[in-house]
Coordinates of C-alpha atoms in Angstrom, one line a residue:
M748 CA -9.5 14.9 10.5
F749 CA -10.0 17.1 7.5
L750 CA -9.8 20.0 9.7
A751 CA -6.6 18.7 11.5
Y752 CA -5.0 17.9 8.1
K753 CA -5.7 21.3 6.6
E754 CA -4.3 23.1 9.7
I755 CA -1.1 21.1 9.6
T756 CA -0.4 21.7 6.0
H757 CA -1.3 25.4 6.6
N758 CA 1.2 25.8 9.2
K759 CA 3.9 23.5 8.2
A760 CA 7.1 24.8 10.0
R761 CA 5.2 25.1 13.3
Y762 CA 4.0 21.4 13.3
L763 CA 7.4 20.3 11.8
L764 CA 9.1 21.0 15.1
V765 CA 6.4 19.0 16.8
V766 CA 7.1 16.0 14.5
V767 CA 11.0 16.4 15.1
T768 CA 10.4 16.1 18.7
F769 CA 8.4 12.8 18.2
V770 CA 11.3 11.5 16.1
L771 CA 14.0 12.3 18.4
I772 CA 12.2 10.9 21.3
S773 CA 10.9 7.7 19.8
Y774 CA 14.3 7.1 18.2
L775 CA 16.0 7.4 21.6
V776 CA 13.4 5.2 23.2
F777 CA 13.6 2.5 20.3
F778 CA 17.5 2.4 20.7
L779 CA 17.6 2.2 24.5
T780 CA 15.0 -0.7 24.1
G781 CA 17.2 -2.4 21.7
L782 CA 20.4 -2.2 23.9
A783 CA 18.3 -3.3 26.8
T784 CA 17.0 -6.4 25.0
G785 CA 20.1 -7.1 23.5
L786 CA 22.0 -6.8 26.8
A787 CA 19.5 -9.0 28.6
R788 CA 19.7 -11.6 25.7
N789 CA 23.3 -11.9 25.9
N790 CA 23.3 -12.7 29.6
R791 CA 20.9 -15.6 29.4
T792 CA 20.4 -17.3 25.8
A793 CA 22.5 -20.3 26.8
I794 CA 20.5 -20.9 30.0
D795 CA 17.1 -20.2 28.2
A796 CA 18.1 -23.1 25.9
L797 CA 18.5 -25.6 28.7
P798 CA 15.8 -28.3 28.2
G799 CA 14.7 -28.2 31.9
N800 CA 12.9 -25.7 34.2
Y801 CA 14.5 -26.9 37.5
V802 CA 18.1 -26.6 38.7
L803 CA 19.8 -28.2 41.7
M804 CA 22.6 -26.4 42.8
S805 CA 24.9 -25.7 46.0
K806 CA 23.1 -23.5 48.6
Y807 CA 26.1 -21.4 49.5
A808 CA 26.3 -20.2 45.8
N809 CA 23.3 -17.9 46.4
K810 CA 21.5 -19.1 43.2
N811 CA 24.5 -17.9 41.2
L812 CA 25.7 -20.4 38.5
L813 CA 29.2 -18.9 38.6
S814 CA 29.8 -20.0 42.1
S815 CA 27.9 -23.3 42.3
T816 CA 29.9 -26.6 42.9
V817 CA 28.0 -30.0 43.3
T818 CA 30.0 -33.0 44.4
K819 CA 29.8 -36.7 43.2
Q820 CA 28.4 -37.7 46.5
Q821 CA 25.6 -34.7 46.3
V822 CA 24.8 -36.1 42.6
D823 CA 24.5 -39.7 43.8
Q824 CA 22.1 -38.6 46.6
A825 CA 19.8 -36.5 44.3
D826 CA 17.1 -38.0 42.1
T827 CA 18.9 -37.9 38.8
H828 CA 16.9 -40.1 36.6
Q829 CA 15.9 -37.4 34.3
A830 CA 18.5 -34.8 35.3
A831 CA 21.6 -33.8 33.2
L832 CA 25.0 -32.5 34.5
L833 CA 26.1 -29.1 33.6
G834 CA 29.7 -27.7 34.4
Q835 CA 30.3 -24.1 33.9
V836 CA 33.8 -22.1 34.2
S837 CA 34.6 -18.8 32.8
V838 CA 37.7 -18.8 30.7
V839 CA 39.7 -16.7 28.1
A840 CA 40.2 -18.2 24.6
E841 CA 43.2 -17.4 22.6
N842 CA 43.6 -18.2 18.9
T843 CA 47.1 -20.0 18.7
K844 CA 48.0 -18.2 15.3
T845 CA 46.8 -14.7 15.8
N846 CA 47.1 -14.3 19.7
Q847 CA 43.5 -13.0 19.5
K848 CA 41.7 -13.3 23.0
V849 CA 38.2 -13.7 23.7
N850 CA 36.4 -13.8 27.1
S851 CA 34.2 -16.7 27.2
N852 CA 32.5 -19.6 29.2
I853 CA 32.9 -23.3 29.2
F854 CA 29.9 -25.5 29.3
G855 CA 30.7 -28.9 30.0
V856 CA 28.0 -31.4 29.1
N857 CA 27.2 -34.8 27.9
L858 CA 27.7 -34.3 24.4
S859 CA 25.1 -37.0 23.5
G860 CA 22.7 -36.2 26.1
K861 CA 19.9 -33.8 26.8
L862 CA 22.0 -30.7 26.9
K863 CA 23.6 -31.3 23.4
P864 CA 23.3 -27.9 21.5
P865 CA 22.1 -27.8 17.8
V866 CA 24.9 -27.7 15.5
T867 CA 24.7 -25.1 12.6
S868 CA 28.1 -25.6 11.1
G869 CA 30.6 -28.3 11.5
R870 CA 30.2 -31.2 13.7
M871 CA 29.8 -32.1 17.5
P872 CA 33.2 -32.5 19.4
E873 CA 34.1 -36.1 19.8
D874 CA 37.4 -35.9 22.0
S875 CA 38.1 -34.0 24.9
N876 CA 40.4 -31.5 22.8
E877 CA 37.5 -30.5 20.8
V878 CA 35.0 -27.8 21.3
L879 CA 31.6 -26.6 19.8
A880 CA 31.6 -22.6 19.8
D881 CA 28.7 -20.1 19.7
D882 CA 29.0 -18.4 16.1
S883 CA 29.4 -14.9 17.9
V884 CA 33.0 -15.8 18.2
L885 CA 33.2 -14.9 14.6
H886 CA 33.0 -11.4 15.5
Y887 CA 36.1 -11.8 17.8
G888 CA 38.5 -13.3 15.3
L889 CA 37.9 -16.8 15.8
H890 CA 36.7 -19.4 13.1
Q891 CA 35.7 -23.0 12.7
G892 CA 38.8 -25.0 12.4
D893 CA 40.9 -22.8 14.6
H894 CA 43.0 -24.1 17.5
I895 CA 42.7 -22.2 20.7
T896 CA 44.3 -22.4 24.3
L897 CA 42.1 -21.8 27.3
N898 CA 43.2 -19.9 30.3
G899 CA 46.9 -19.9 29.1
S900 CA 47.2 -23.6 29.2
D901 CA 49.5 -25.6 26.9
Q902 CA 46.6 -27.9 25.9
K903 CA 45.3 -26.9 22.5
Y904 CA 41.4 -27.2 21.7
H905 CA 40.1 -27.6 18.2
I906 CA 36.9 -25.6 17.1
V907 CA 35.1 -28.3 15.2
G908 CA 31.8 -26.7 14.8
L909 CA 29.4 -23.9 15.4
T910 CA 26.2 -23.3 17.3
H911 CA 23.9 -20.4 17.5
D912 CA 22.5 -18.0 20.1
R913 CA 24.4 -19.6 23.1
L914 CA 25.7 -16.8 25.3
F915 CA 26.0 -16.6 28.9
Y916 CA 27.0 -13.6 31.0
T917 CA 27.2 -11.6 27.9
V918 CA 30.1 -13.6 26.3
P919 CA 30.2 -16.7 24.0
V920 CA 29.9 -20.3 25.2
F921 CA 32.2 -23.1 24.1
Y922 CA 30.7 -26.7 24.6
T923 CA 32.9 -29.4 25.5
T924 CA 32.9 -32.7 27.5
L925 CA 32.7 -32.7 31.3
T926 CA 36.3 -34.1 31.4
T927 CA 37.5 -31.0 29.9
F928 CA 35.4 -28.9 32.1
R929 CA 36.9 -30.4 35.2
Q930 CA 40.3 -30.2 34.1
L931 CA 40.0 -26.5 33.4
K932 CA 38.1 -25.8 36.7
Y933 CA 39.6 -28.3 39.2
G934 CA 43.2 -28.9 37.5
Q935 CA 42.4 -32.6 37.0
S936 CA 39.8 -34.8 35.3
R937 CA 39.4 -37.3 38.1
V938 CA 37.5 -34.9 40.2
Q939 CA 33.8 -35.7 39.6
N940 CA 32.2 -32.5 40.5
V941 CA 29.7 -30.3 38.4
S942 CA 28.2 -27.1 38.6
V943 CA 24.6 -27.9 38.6
L944 CA 22.0 -30.5 37.7
I945 CA 19.1 -29.7 35.2
S946 CA 15.9 -31.5 35.2
P947 CA 12.4 -31.0 33.3
H948 CA 10.7 -32.0 36.6
A949 CA 11.1 -31.2 40.1
F950 CA 13.8 -32.9 42.1
K951 CA 12.0 -35.3 44.7
K952 CA 15.3 -35.4 46.5
V953 CA 17.4 -32.4 47.7
P954 CA 20.5 -33.4 49.4
A955 CA 22.0 -31.4 52.4
K956 CA 23.5 -28.1 51.6
M957 CA 21.9 -28.0 48.3
E958 CA 18.8 -26.1 47.1
Q959 CA 16.4 -26.5 44.1
V960 CA 15.7 -23.2 42.1
T961 CA 13.8 -22.5 38.7
R962 CA 15.6 -21.5 35.6
A963 CA 14.0 -18.0 35.7
T964 CA 15.6 -17.7 39.3
L965 CA 18.9 -18.7 37.9
I966 CA 18.8 -16.0 35.2
N967 CA 17.7 -13.4 37.6
N968 CA 20.7 -14.1 39.8
I969 CA 23.2 -13.8 37.0
P970 CA 25.6 -11.1 38.4
G971 CA 24.4 -7.6 37.1
Y972 CA 21.4 -9.0 35.0
T973 CA 18.6 -7.7 37.2
A974 CA 20.4 -4.2 37.8
E975 CA 20.9 -3.8 33.9
T976 CA 17.4 -4.6 33.2
S977 CA 15.8 -2.4 35.9
T978 CA 17.8 0.5 34.8
F979 CA 16.9 0.3 31.3
A980 CA 13.3 -0.2 32.2
L981 CA 13.5 3.0 34.5
M982 CA 15.0 5.0 31.4
I983 CA 12.6 3.9 28.8
G984 CA 9.6 4.5 31.3
A985 CA 11.0 8.0 32.0
M986 CA 11.3 8.8 28.3
I987 CA 7.8 7.6 27.6
G988 CA 6.8 9.9 30.4
I989 CA 8.7 12.8 29.0
M990 CA 7.0 12.5 25.7
L991 CA 3.6 13.0 27.6
L992 CA 4.9 16.2 29.1
I993 CA 6.5 17.6 26.1
I994 CA 3.6 16.9 23.7
G995 CA 1.2 18.2 26.2
I996 CA 3.1 21.4 26.6
F997 CA 3.5 21.8 22.7
M998 CA -0.3 21.4 22.0
Y999 CA -1.2 23.5 25.0
I1000 CA 0.9 26.4 23.5
L1001 CA -0.4 25.9 20.0
T1002 CA -4.1 25.8 21.6
I1003 CA -3.4 29.3 23.2
Q1004 CA -2.0 30.6 20.0
K1005 CA -5.3 29.5 18.1
F1006 CA -7.5 30.7 20.7
S1007 CA -8.9 33.4 18.6
M1008 CA -9.6 31.1 15.7
Y1009 CA -11.4 28.8 17.8
G1010 CA -13.5 31.7 19.0
V1011 CA -14.5 32.4 15.4
M1012 CA -15.3 28.7 14.8
R1013 CA -17.5 28.6 17.9
A1014 CA -19.1 31.8 16.8
Q1015 CA -20.0 30.2 13.4
G1016 CA -21.6 27.2 15.1
I1017 CA -19.0 24.7 15.0
R1018 CA -19.4 22.5 17.9
T1019 CA -16.7 22.1 20.7
R1020 CA -16.5 18.4 20.0
A1021 CA -15.5 19.0 16.4
I1022 CA -12.6 21.2 17.8
I1023 CA -11.6 18.7 20.3
A1024 CA -11.6 15.8 17.7
A1025 CA -9.3 18.2 15.4
L1026 CA -7.0 18.5 18.2
F1027 CA -6.6 14.9 18.8
W1028 CA -6.6 14.0 15.1
Q1029 CA -3.5 16.4 14.9
I1030 CA -1.6 14.8 17.6
L1031 CA -2.3 11.4 16.1
M1032 CA -1.2 12.1 12.7
L1033 CA 2.0 13.8 14.1
A1034 CA 2.7 10.9 16.5
V1035 CA 2.3 8.1 13.9
V1036 CA 4.5 10.1 11.4
G1037 CA 7.2 10.9 14.1
V1038 CA 7.3 7.5 15.4
A1039 CA 7.5 5.9 12.1
V1040 CA 10.5 7.9 10.9
G1041 CA 12.1 7.3 14.4
A1042 CA 11.7 3.5 13.7
G1043 CA 13.1 4.0 10.1
L1044 CA 16.0 5.7 11.4
L1045 CA 16.6 2.9 14.0
M1046 CA 16.8 0.4 11.2
L1047 CA 19.3 2.4 9.3
T1048 CA 21.3 2.7 12.5
E1049 CA 21.1 -1.2 13.1
L1050 CA 22.7 -1.8 9.8
I1051 CA 25.8 0.2 10.6
L1052 CA 26.3 -1.1 14.3
P1053 CA 29.2 -3.4 15.1
K1054 CA 28.2 -6.9 15.5
T1055 CA 29.8 -6.9 18.9
M1056 CA 27.2 -4.4 20.2
P1057 CA 24.4 -6.0 22.2
F1058 CA 21.6 -4.7 20.2
Y1059 CA 18.5 -6.8 19.3
A1060 CA 15.5 -5.7 17.5
N1061 CA 12.3 -7.4 18.9
S1062 CA 9.5 -6.5 16.5
I1063 CA 6.7 -7.3 19.1
L1064 CA 8.4 -5.3 21.8
F1065 CA 9.0 -2.3 19.4
F1066 CA 5.3 -2.3 18.3
S1067 CA 4.3 -2.2 21.8
I1068 CA 6.7 0.9 22.6
A1069 CA 5.4 2.5 19.6
T1070 CA 1.8 2.1 20.7
A1071 CA 2.8 3.5 24.1
L1072 CA 4.2 6.5 22.7
I1073 CA 1.4 7.3 20.6
V1074 CA -1.1 6.6 23.4
M1075 CA 1.0 8.8 25.9
S1076 CA 1.0 11.5 23.1
L1077 CA -2.8 11.5 23.0
I1078 CA -3.1 11.6 26.7
G1079 CA -0.8 14.7 26.5
G1080 CA -3.5 16.4 24.5
L1081 CA -5.8 16.4 27.7
F1082 CA -3.8 19.3 28.8
S1083 CA -5.4 21.5 26.3
L1084 CA -9.1 20.0 26.9
R1085 CA -10.0 22.2 29.6
R1086 CA -9.0 25.5 27.8
I1087 CA -11.0 24.5 24.7
L1088 CA -14.0 23.4 26.8
R1089 CA -14.2 27.1 28.2
I1090 CA -13.9 29.0 25.1
D1091 CA -16.2 32.0 25.1
P1092 CA -16.6 33.1 21.4
L1093 CA -17.0 36.7 22.3
A1094 CA -14.1 36.8 24.7
A1095 CA -11.8 34.8 22.3
I1096 CA -12.7 37.1 19.4
G1097 CA -12.0 40.1 21.3
G1098 CA -8.5 38.7 22.2
E1099 CA -9.0 38.5 26.1

């Protein structure tokens, strides 16, 4: 370690370039990871919060919540002893004073039942013209106490409270009664349809033209969710692989430049394993410093990012990515190993 440190401090400019490479790649990987995590969470947090792992929905919907409709007859035929009804419809909410429009979702639920979300500010809705909003609407110009219209209707809805971390399909969720949901989706509240049934236990009775799926399956079939997560995972994996190649090439070039010095060290009786240890200590120190600086830059970037950007910093995931970057850098050092093991002191000193 001492030999590695002395060599780095003696050739600061040379190794600074390696550190900058670590910083840029690690920062890019961290940023992409934050975006990927943020997009994934914004698609699913409202579904993750559902207190049940089993979902009963229409078979024709292809496991897509946006397309599912369950009739009253099907609800009556299903085992609904522990199940809760959920209605979903996509809407555009408009502030009646500022005309600010927000893409959003309506979740119609029994506001005193199992699907009742926690209230972080204000109170739960008590009438059909009241809604509970995810607090992300604050970033779009809506506030508790505002009156909104939904899908251009004349009916005004009062935001009486806020909840937290309830997004679906990357947009905020408004919680309201099943009556309001039915009025918005079907044009009249007398229609007793819902979107899905949620239960903590598997349904024993599955009516005709319906199917039972897990919550994970429901999430994976959110339009675009799997494509987004797969694309970002491929990009992050590619960047980590690029880190291996770049660091391997850098250290191989530096090893060739120091070939004569290694020959002198071998002639002096310094063991090959000491030279190899110095190489990997160098990589470890450079990687740790570069990744740490990249993480610091990401923290500064997070402070200035707009709140509407789907960015989420997961400390456990970031630590895993940082560890992977460092490990891949050490693996990249293996490119130079064969060259060091074949050092001939006389040939190295002679410059051959």
